[in-house]
Amino acid sequence: RGYMPTDPARNQQAASQLPASVQTALEMMFAGGKVSKADLDARALDQLKELDETQALDALQRFTAADLTNITNKSGFLVGIIKRNKANSSGPAIGGIPAVPTYGFGEPGP
């Protein structure tokens, strides 16, 4: 995929589809100066849309808490956090291993 320049109009469109609290968290993050709007592309914002509100806020909190000093692709870094959040939320985990889906019948599925 490589580097894709950010498209401010596309980014604004993607951000406008996020829950209000997530939009506010993004604006606060940008205002804090640790990351700029140009650092995040629409792909990262689209990935945020796939999370529920709580997960998206958690991903942004983890992103802003990280040391971004040597991170050259901040969008890619955020997407990595989002993917880990998705993987960790696939169900209740026991000992750090995601639970096997039961498909509603109490027995593991195929």
Short mmCIF file of N, CA and C in Angstrom, two decimals:
data_model
loop_
_atom_site.label_atom_id
_atom_site.label_comp_id
_atom_site.label_asym_id
_atom_site.label_seq_id
_atom_site.Cartn_x
_atom_site.Cartn_y
_atom_site.Cartn_z
N ARG A 1 0.83 -1.19 0.00
CA ARG A 1 0.00 0.00 0.00
C ARG A 1 0.87 1.25 0.00
N GLY A 2 1.85 1.29 0.87
CA GLY A 2 2.77 2.42 0.88
C GLY A 2 2.14 3.68 1.44
N TYR A 3 2.90 4.77 1.33
CA TYR A 3 2.44 6.05 1.85
C TYR A 3 1.39 6.63 0.93
N MET A 4 0.30 7.08 1.52
CA MET A 4 -0.75 7.75 0.76
C MET A 4 -0.94 9.13 1.38
N PRO A 5 -0.78 10.19 0.57
CA PRO A 5 -0.97 11.53 1.12
C PRO A 5 -2.39 11.70 1.65
N THR A 6 -2.52 12.50 2.69
CA THR A 6 -3.84 12.70 3.27
C THR A 6 -4.66 13.64 2.39
N ASP A 7 -5.94 13.38 2.34
CA ASP A 7 -6.88 14.20 1.60
C ASP A 7 -7.78 14.85 2.65
N PRO A 8 -7.57 16.15 2.93
CA PRO A 8 -8.34 16.80 4.01
C PRO A 8 -9.85 16.65 3.87
N ALA A 9 -10.37 16.73 2.65
CA ALA A 9 -11.83 16.59 2.46
C ALA A 9 -12.28 15.17 2.81
N ARG A 10 -11.53 14.19 2.38
CA ARG A 10 -11.87 12.78 2.67
C ARG A 10 -11.75 12.51 4.17
N ASN A 11 -10.71 13.07 4.78
CA ASN A 11 -10.54 12.90 6.23
C ASN A 11 -11.71 13.52 6.98
N GLN A 12 -12.14 14.71 6.57
CA GLN A 12 -13.26 15.38 7.24
C GLN A 12 -14.53 14.55 7.10
N GLN A 13 -14.73 13.99 5.92
CA GLN A 13 -15.91 13.15 5.69
C GLN A 13 -15.87 11.92 6.61
N ALA A 14 -14.72 11.27 6.69
CA ALA A 14 -14.59 10.08 7.53
C ALA A 14 -14.79 10.44 9.00
N ALA A 15 -14.19 11.54 9.44
CA ALA A 15 -14.30 11.95 10.84
C ALA A 15 -15.74 12.31 11.19
N SER A 16 -16.47 12.90 10.25
CA SER A 16 -17.85 13.33 10.53
C SER A 16 -18.78 12.16 10.78
N GLN A 17 -18.38 10.97 10.40
CA GLN A 17 -19.21 9.78 10.58
C GLN A 17 -18.93 9.07 11.91
N LEU A 18 -17.98 9.60 12.68
CA LEU A 18 -17.66 9.03 13.99
C LEU A 18 -18.62 9.56 15.04
N PRO A 19 -18.82 8.83 16.15
CA PRO A 19 -19.65 9.36 17.25
C PRO A 19 -19.09 10.70 17.74
N ALA A 20 -19.96 11.54 18.26
CA ALA A 20 -19.57 12.88 18.71
C ALA A 20 -18.44 12.83 19.73
N SER A 21 -18.48 11.87 20.65
CA SER A 21 -17.43 11.80 21.67
C SER A 21 -16.08 11.46 21.06
N VAL A 22 -16.08 10.64 20.02
CA VAL A 22 -14.84 10.26 19.34
C VAL A 22 -14.32 11.46 18.54
N GLN A 23 -15.22 12.19 17.90
CA GLN A 23 -14.82 13.41 17.19
C GLN A 23 -14.19 14.41 18.16
N THR A 24 -14.80 14.56 19.33
CA THR A 24 -14.26 15.47 20.35
C THR A 24 -12.88 15.02 20.80
N ALA A 25 -12.71 13.71 21.02
CA ALA A 25 -11.41 13.18 21.44
C ALA A 25 -10.35 13.44 20.37
N LEU A 26 -10.72 13.29 19.10
CA LEU A 26 -9.79 13.58 18.01
C LEU A 26 -9.39 15.06 18.02
N GLU A 27 -10.37 15.93 18.15
CA GLU A 27 -10.08 17.37 18.15
C GLU A 27 -9.18 17.75 19.33
N MET A 28 -9.42 17.15 20.50
CA MET A 28 -8.57 17.42 21.66
C MET A 28 -7.15 16.91 21.41
N MET A 29 -7.04 15.77 20.76
CA MET A 29 -5.74 15.20 20.44
C MET A 29 -4.98 16.14 19.49
N PHE A 30 -5.68 16.65 18.47
CA PHE A 30 -5.05 17.57 17.53
C PHE A 30 -4.66 18.88 18.22
N ALA A 31 -5.55 19.37 19.08
CA ALA A 31 -5.29 20.63 19.79
C ALA A 31 -4.09 20.49 20.73
N GLY A 32 -3.87 19.29 21.26
CA GLY A 32 -2.74 19.06 22.15
C GLY A 32 -1.39 19.12 21.45
N GLY A 33 -1.41 19.05 20.12
CA GLY A 33 -0.19 19.22 19.33
C GLY A 33 0.68 17.99 19.17
N LYS A 34 0.30 16.88 19.79
CA LYS A 34 1.11 15.67 19.69
C LYS A 34 1.00 15.06 18.29
N VAL A 35 -0.12 15.29 17.66
CA VAL A 35 -0.38 14.78 16.31
C VAL A 35 -1.21 15.81 15.57
N SER A 36 -1.01 15.92 14.26
CA SER A 36 -1.78 16.88 13.47
C SER A 36 -2.81 16.14 12.62
N LYS A 37 -3.76 16.88 12.10
CA LYS A 37 -4.78 16.27 11.24
C LYS A 37 -4.14 15.61 10.03
N ALA A 38 -3.05 16.19 9.54
CA ALA A 38 -2.36 15.64 8.37
C ALA A 38 -1.66 14.32 8.68
N ASP A 39 -1.46 14.01 9.96
CA ASP A 39 -0.79 12.77 10.34
C ASP A 39 -1.69 11.55 10.20
N LEU A 40 -2.99 11.76 10.22
CA LEU A 40 -3.94 10.65 10.13
C LEU A 40 -4.67 10.68 8.80
N ASP A 41 -4.73 9.54 8.14
CA ASP A 41 -5.43 9.48 6.87
C ASP A 41 -6.82 8.88 7.05
N ALA A 42 -7.61 8.93 5.98
CA ALA A 42 -8.99 8.44 6.03
C ALA A 42 -9.05 6.96 6.37
N ARG A 43 -8.04 6.21 5.97
CA ARG A 43 -8.01 4.77 6.27
C ARG A 43 -8.06 4.53 7.77
N ALA A 44 -7.26 5.31 8.52
CA ALA A 44 -7.25 5.16 9.98
C ALA A 44 -8.59 5.58 10.57
N LEU A 45 -9.15 6.66 10.05
CA LEU A 45 -10.44 7.13 10.56
C LEU A 45 -11.55 6.14 10.22
N ASP A 46 -11.47 5.53 9.02
CA ASP A 46 -12.45 4.50 8.66
C ASP A 46 -12.36 3.29 9.60
N GLN A 47 -11.14 2.93 9.99
CA GLN A 47 -10.96 1.82 10.92
C GLN A 47 -11.59 2.15 12.28
N LEU A 48 -11.45 3.42 12.71
CA LEU A 48 -12.07 3.84 13.97
C LEU A 48 -13.58 3.66 13.92
N LYS A 49 -14.18 3.89 12.76
CA LYS A 49 -15.63 3.76 12.61
C LYS A 49 -16.10 2.33 12.85
N GLU A 50 -15.21 1.37 12.62
CA GLU A 50 -15.60 -0.03 12.77
C GLU A 50 -15.65 -0.48 14.23
N LEU A 51 -15.12 0.35 15.13
CA LEU A 51 -15.16 0.05 16.55
C LEU A 51 -16.40 0.66 17.18
N ASP A 52 -16.84 0.09 18.29
CA ASP A 52 -17.91 0.77 19.01
C ASP A 52 -17.28 1.99 19.71
N GLU A 53 -18.11 2.84 20.23
CA GLU A 53 -17.66 4.12 20.79
C GLU A 53 -16.60 3.94 21.88
N THR A 54 -16.83 3.01 22.79
CA THR A 54 -15.90 2.78 23.89
C THR A 54 -14.55 2.29 23.39
N GLN A 55 -14.58 1.37 22.42
CA GLN A 55 -13.33 0.86 21.86
C GLN A 55 -12.58 1.95 21.11
N ALA A 56 -13.30 2.79 20.38
CA ALA A 56 -12.66 3.87 19.62
C ALA A 56 -11.99 4.86 20.57
N LEU A 57 -12.67 5.20 21.65
CA LEU A 57 -12.09 6.12 22.63
C LEU A 57 -10.86 5.49 23.29
N ASP A 58 -10.93 4.19 23.57
CA ASP A 58 -9.79 3.49 24.16
C ASP A 58 -8.60 3.49 23.19
N ALA A 59 -8.87 3.25 21.91
CA ALA A 59 -7.80 3.24 20.91
C ALA A 59 -7.14 4.61 20.83
N LEU A 60 -7.94 5.68 20.86
CA LEU A 60 -7.37 7.03 20.80
C LEU A 60 -6.57 7.34 22.06
N GLN A 61 -7.05 6.86 23.21
CA GLN A 61 -6.32 7.08 24.46
C GLN A 61 -4.97 6.37 24.41
N ARG A 62 -4.95 5.14 23.93
CA ARG A 62 -3.70 4.38 23.81
C ARG A 62 -2.75 5.07 22.83
N PHE A 63 -3.31 5.58 21.74
CA PHE A 63 -2.52 6.26 20.72
C PHE A 63 -1.85 7.50 21.30
N THR A 64 -2.62 8.33 22.00
CA THR A 64 -2.05 9.57 22.53
C THR A 64 -1.13 9.31 23.71
N ALA A 65 -1.30 8.19 24.40
CA ALA A 65 -0.43 7.87 25.53
C ALA A 65 0.92 7.31 25.07
N ALA A 66 0.98 6.86 23.81
CA ALA A 66 2.21 6.26 23.29
C ALA A 66 3.25 7.34 22.98
N ASP A 67 4.50 6.91 22.98
CA ASP A 67 5.59 7.80 22.58
C ASP A 67 5.65 7.77 21.05
N LEU A 68 5.19 8.86 20.44
CA LEU A 68 5.11 8.93 18.98
C LEU A 68 6.35 9.58 18.36
N THR A 69 7.37 9.83 19.17
CA THR A 69 8.55 10.55 18.71
C THR A 69 9.18 9.93 17.46
N ASN A 70 9.35 8.63 17.45
CA ASN A 70 10.01 7.97 16.33
C ASN A 70 9.04 7.27 15.39
N ILE A 71 7.76 7.54 15.54
CA ILE A 71 6.75 6.93 14.67
C ILE A 71 6.60 7.81 13.44
N THR A 72 6.97 7.30 12.28
CA THR A 72 6.87 8.09 11.05
C THR A 72 5.51 7.94 10.39
N ASN A 73 4.85 6.79 10.57
CA ASN A 73 3.54 6.57 9.99
C ASN A 73 2.52 6.48 11.13
N LYS A 74 2.04 7.61 11.56
CA LYS A 74 1.12 7.65 12.70
C LYS A 74 -0.21 6.99 12.37
N SER A 75 -0.66 7.10 11.12
CA SER A 75 -1.90 6.41 10.72
C SER A 75 -1.74 4.91 10.85
N GLY A 76 -0.64 4.39 10.37
CA GLY A 76 -0.38 2.96 10.47
C GLY A 76 -0.29 2.51 11.92
N PHE A 77 0.33 3.33 12.75
CA PHE A 77 0.43 3.02 14.17
C PHE A 77 -0.95 2.95 14.80
N LEU A 78 -1.82 3.93 14.49
CA LEU A 78 -3.18 3.93 15.02
C LEU A 78 -3.95 2.72 14.52
N VAL A 79 -3.81 2.38 13.24
CA VAL A 79 -4.50 1.21 12.69
C VAL A 79 -4.06 -0.05 13.44
N GLY A 80 -2.78 -0.16 13.78
CA GLY A 80 -2.30 -1.30 14.56
C GLY A 80 -2.97 -1.38 15.91
N ILE A 81 -3.12 -0.24 16.58
CA ILE A 81 -3.81 -0.21 17.88
C ILE A 81 -5.27 -0.64 17.70
N ILE A 82 -5.90 -0.14 16.65
CA ILE A 82 -7.31 -0.48 16.39
C ILE A 82 -7.45 -1.98 16.15
N LYS A 83 -6.55 -2.56 15.37
CA LYS A 83 -6.62 -4.00 15.09
C LYS A 83 -6.43 -4.81 16.37
N ARG A 84 -5.53 -4.37 17.24
CA ARG A 84 -5.35 -5.08 18.51
C ARG A 84 -6.62 -4.95 19.36
N ASN A 85 -7.24 -3.77 19.36
CA ASN A 85 -8.49 -3.60 20.11
C ASN A 85 -9.57 -4.54 19.58
N LYS A 86 -9.66 -4.67 18.25
CA LYS A 86 -10.65 -5.56 17.65
C LYS A 86 -10.38 -7.00 18.07
N ALA A 87 -9.12 -7.41 18.00
CA ALA A 87 -8.75 -8.79 18.35
C ALA A 87 -9.03 -9.07 19.81
N ASN A 88 -8.77 -8.10 20.67
CA ASN A 88 -8.98 -8.29 22.11
C ASN A 88 -10.44 -8.23 22.51
N SER A 89 -11.30 -7.75 21.63
CA SER A 89 -12.71 -7.62 21.99
C SER A 89 -13.56 -8.69 21.34
N SER A 90 -12.93 -9.74 20.80
CA SER A 90 -13.70 -10.77 20.09
C SER A 90 -14.51 -11.64 21.04
N GLY A 91 -14.34 -11.46 22.30
CA GLY A 91 -15.12 -12.22 23.27
C GLY A 91 -14.37 -12.27 24.57
N PRO A 92 -15.01 -12.81 25.61
CA PRO A 92 -14.32 -12.91 26.88
C PRO A 92 -13.07 -13.77 26.74
N ALA A 93 -12.01 -13.35 27.37
CA ALA A 93 -10.76 -14.09 27.28
C ALA A 93 -10.44 -14.75 28.61
N ILE A 94 -9.83 -15.90 28.53
CA ILE A 94 -9.37 -16.62 29.71
C ILE A 94 -7.86 -16.76 29.56
N GLY A 95 -7.13 -16.17 30.47
CA GLY A 95 -5.68 -16.26 30.41
C GLY A 95 -5.09 -15.59 29.18
N GLY A 96 -5.78 -14.57 28.66
CA GLY A 96 -5.28 -13.85 27.51
C GLY A 96 -5.60 -14.50 26.18
N ILE A 97 -6.29 -15.64 26.20
CA ILE A 97 -6.66 -16.33 24.95
C ILE A 97 -8.13 -16.07 24.69
N PRO A 98 -8.48 -15.55 23.50
CA PRO A 98 -9.90 -15.28 23.23
C PRO A 98 -10.74 -16.54 23.37
N ALA A 99 -11.93 -16.36 23.88
CA ALA A 99 -12.85 -17.48 24.06
C ALA A 99 -13.29 -18.02 22.71
N VAL A 100 -13.61 -19.30 22.65
CA VAL A 100 -14.11 -19.93 21.44
C VAL A 100 -15.58 -19.57 21.30
N PRO A 101 -16.02 -19.08 20.13
CA PRO A 101 -17.44 -18.73 19.99
C PRO A 101 -18.32 -19.97 20.13
N THR A 102 -19.44 -19.82 20.80
CA THR A 102 -20.33 -20.96 21.03
C THR A 102 -21.55 -20.95 20.12
N TYR A 103 -21.73 -19.92 19.36
CA TYR A 103 -22.85 -19.81 18.43
C TYR A 103 -24.19 -19.99 19.13
N GLY A 104 -24.24 -19.63 20.41
CA GLY A 104 -25.50 -19.62 21.16
C GLY A 104 -25.95 -20.96 21.67
N PHE A 105 -25.20 -22.05 21.47
CA PHE A 105 -25.64 -23.36 21.89
C PHE A 105 -24.80 -23.96 23.01
N GLY A 106 -23.83 -23.21 23.52
CA GLY A 106 -23.03 -23.70 24.62
C GLY A 106 -21.88 -24.59 24.21
N GLU A 107 -21.86 -25.05 22.96
CA GLU A 107 -20.77 -25.88 22.45
C GLU A 107 -20.00 -25.07 21.43
N PRO A 108 -18.67 -25.25 21.38
CA PRO A 108 -17.90 -24.52 20.37
C PRO A 108 -18.41 -24.81 18.96
N GLY A 109 -18.36 -23.81 18.14
CA GLY A 109 -18.80 -23.95 16.75
C GLY A 109 -17.80 -24.72 15.90
N PRO A 110 -18.08 -24.82 14.61
CA PRO A 110 -17.23 -25.61 13.71
C PRO A 110 -15.82 -25.11 13.63
#
